[in-house]
């Protein structure tokens, strides 16, 4: 039975099966050669020890097991016959007695040997590594032995396996493997054709004793031998692993060469977009999609979550095979989600979704630039007063041999808000993480720091809330090297990777090492360090970790398999959901906007942009005459009060021609140097704004869409705000205005008449304003009181009495000066007091000012009518007191200055400022076009949102259908 038990164990180990994550791994036959050799030696030693020393057949134990038991021949002679018969009878009795004892020995040996063999087989089965990658070494029909062991068939195929071993000289220790094949073949060939393993087992223990069997079982379970076998198995596995990596590297180089040839157009064929790139485009569109039809984004992606500084980013970098993320010592570096699309390509490069620049990941300067760019984008996405942002940064990484998948690196979960962070940072990170993990098809890559106490972890509780059954969670224990060094009980690591320490459940558990913690480590050095660590680690040697649970490479393969499995299971369902959403959106548009085109926000912005540019161009079509008329009118409205009140009236009230001209010249010079150019430029700038607004208003009446009103108003205000008038124009304008006011020579009668008309219109307007002021002061007259039922207030009554008293004074003194003397004020006040009217001296002076002003303007108008015929005397320089028309000359100088200033400003507007305004408008439109938030704020409404959603749903559906078609072709 011992032989049968060991034979069965040896043969059965050729088809070891372990199930982990739904994958079946088989142990190649070559890996068992130390096991077979040990069984061979032990069995030979046991068999030879049970034979007598003089037995010549001791060299081969299996020949004695098949010798027939025949009685010895009787000696010759008659007397020996009875003795022979008697001896024969006793011999037969002894034989019967021994046979009765033999059955218990056989039965006990069979039961004990079978149990021991089964236990040893289970121990070896758990210790054996994952060698499924080498199934190609053994023919497929060998695996049929797992269901039924046919020794005859195995005997026939052993020569083939031996030949295969000899044909692969590069593989290690194949000479020993060939010896094991020959040994096993010799064992099987010595059995009779009709013998079965069970029959052979019943014949083996004929010469065995219970003491020898016990000794043999103790040796087979010797712990030192088992440890040696484990170490040899691990060494062999690492040899195969290095050989596999070498083959993968060669394959990667070959694929790189092929892809480079395709890029250069050697095969003259167009390279189609990769499957993962098509899928990533769909995710990019979905990240900006906000639907009101309950069509949520349930497409799979790998969500990387973990505590802060747990090694999330390092794991992602190992999968991407490049140090692409910014790093810091303990501070928060990941401030916004980063979506990384991994795909295969000829060159190891990275690129942002919204940029055409490629970063060569093989160059350190490009890596540094990429890390800096990611950090800048993160900080830019964080709003003022916040620490993290929900905005996603989209990055694609391509390279030879990279597993295809989409990963999202989230900000690390924190337990406490520290100084410098926003108060809601912890809640914001939890919200962002839950938003990604609540997707039922998202694969959660839960990262746990193995170097700290497991009880300090926050992320495991969060993950267990989002995925209680662990159907889409993969647990990763990082920094295992530090954990093994620091933990007093390595069994704690085994409990973690077996899912017994945390309350969360997971699809699989992995243990990885992401370097020694130095920022300058390369990916290759980290890989070598990880491989060396696990090769020498007692965690793997003692069976606490399985071979398929370690290294980031195995993790990457497992995550990629889960990702694509989830994609295939869910993508068609998502496509159907978006198809239904598209139907609902199209129906709503047809019912509400049947005659309008489906223009999204960007298309509407482009339409509004063209309209605004047309309106700006219309400014250049304004005629010079129109510009000058508007400028002259607005400029006079702005300066007329200053001219009348501060220049004309003070000069005219001097009642002296020489004094009048002197005063006018001085005041005009002061005015020109300080105020006039500024006022002129203000008028020109306001005129330009008003004309721009007028054209926009006129264009609006021409069937313009009112959805653009808010945008156009914002563009107009921003353009005007940015526009700055050319400061150098002020100096030249000052010189022009000064020269215009210095000229006193009126050359022809039309100019004289135009000046008189200008003066008359101005004085009449001032006289009308003065009469209005006086009427407001004194209140309604008797006619208005009787007809309109209005009464005077007490103040108006006082003003009226004061006016009547001052008018009597003006009639007595028509040549009175502009100001009352103090004694005159006292006289007026006493006269009013005599009539029972109490009045303040300030009120008397204020009323006098308006009355004198009215009288002066009336006299100035009379003098203006007299000067209509005074051009002849002016031209010949005749001195006539009645026809001294210095005031007419003053108004001619003012009028001429207005004409020249208007012409100068018009030239500056048409030649410079209109073009600069047009340039500013274009710049503002460009800035608004790049600012999506501003466009959303300025172009709003259900119509816009409906067109936006409809466009995105169509695009998503089309891309999903194209992706599904490519996915089916790949299958």
PDB file of C-alpha atoms in Angstrom, residues 64 94 101 240 393 459 467 590 885:
ATOM      1  CA  UNK A  64      10.447 -10.001  -5.822  1.00  0.00           C
ATOM      2  CA  UNK A  94       1.765 -21.860   9.311  1.00  0.00           C
ATOM      3  CA  UNK A 101      -2.266 -11.998  10.145  1.00  0.00           C
ATOM      4  CA  UNK A 240      10.906  30.441 -15.028  1.00  0.00           C
ATOM      5  CA  UNK A 393      -7.763  65.596 -15.300  1.00  0.00           C
ATOM      6  CA  UNK A 459     -10.723  53.507   3.476  1.00  0.00           C
ATOM      7  CA  UNK A 467     -19.417  47.248  -1.986  1.00  0.00           C
ATOM      8  CA  UNK A 590     -39.810  68.195 -31.816  1.00  0.00           C
ATOM      9  CA  UNK A 885     -19.429 142.587 -31.381  1.00  0.00           C
TER      10      UNK A 885
END
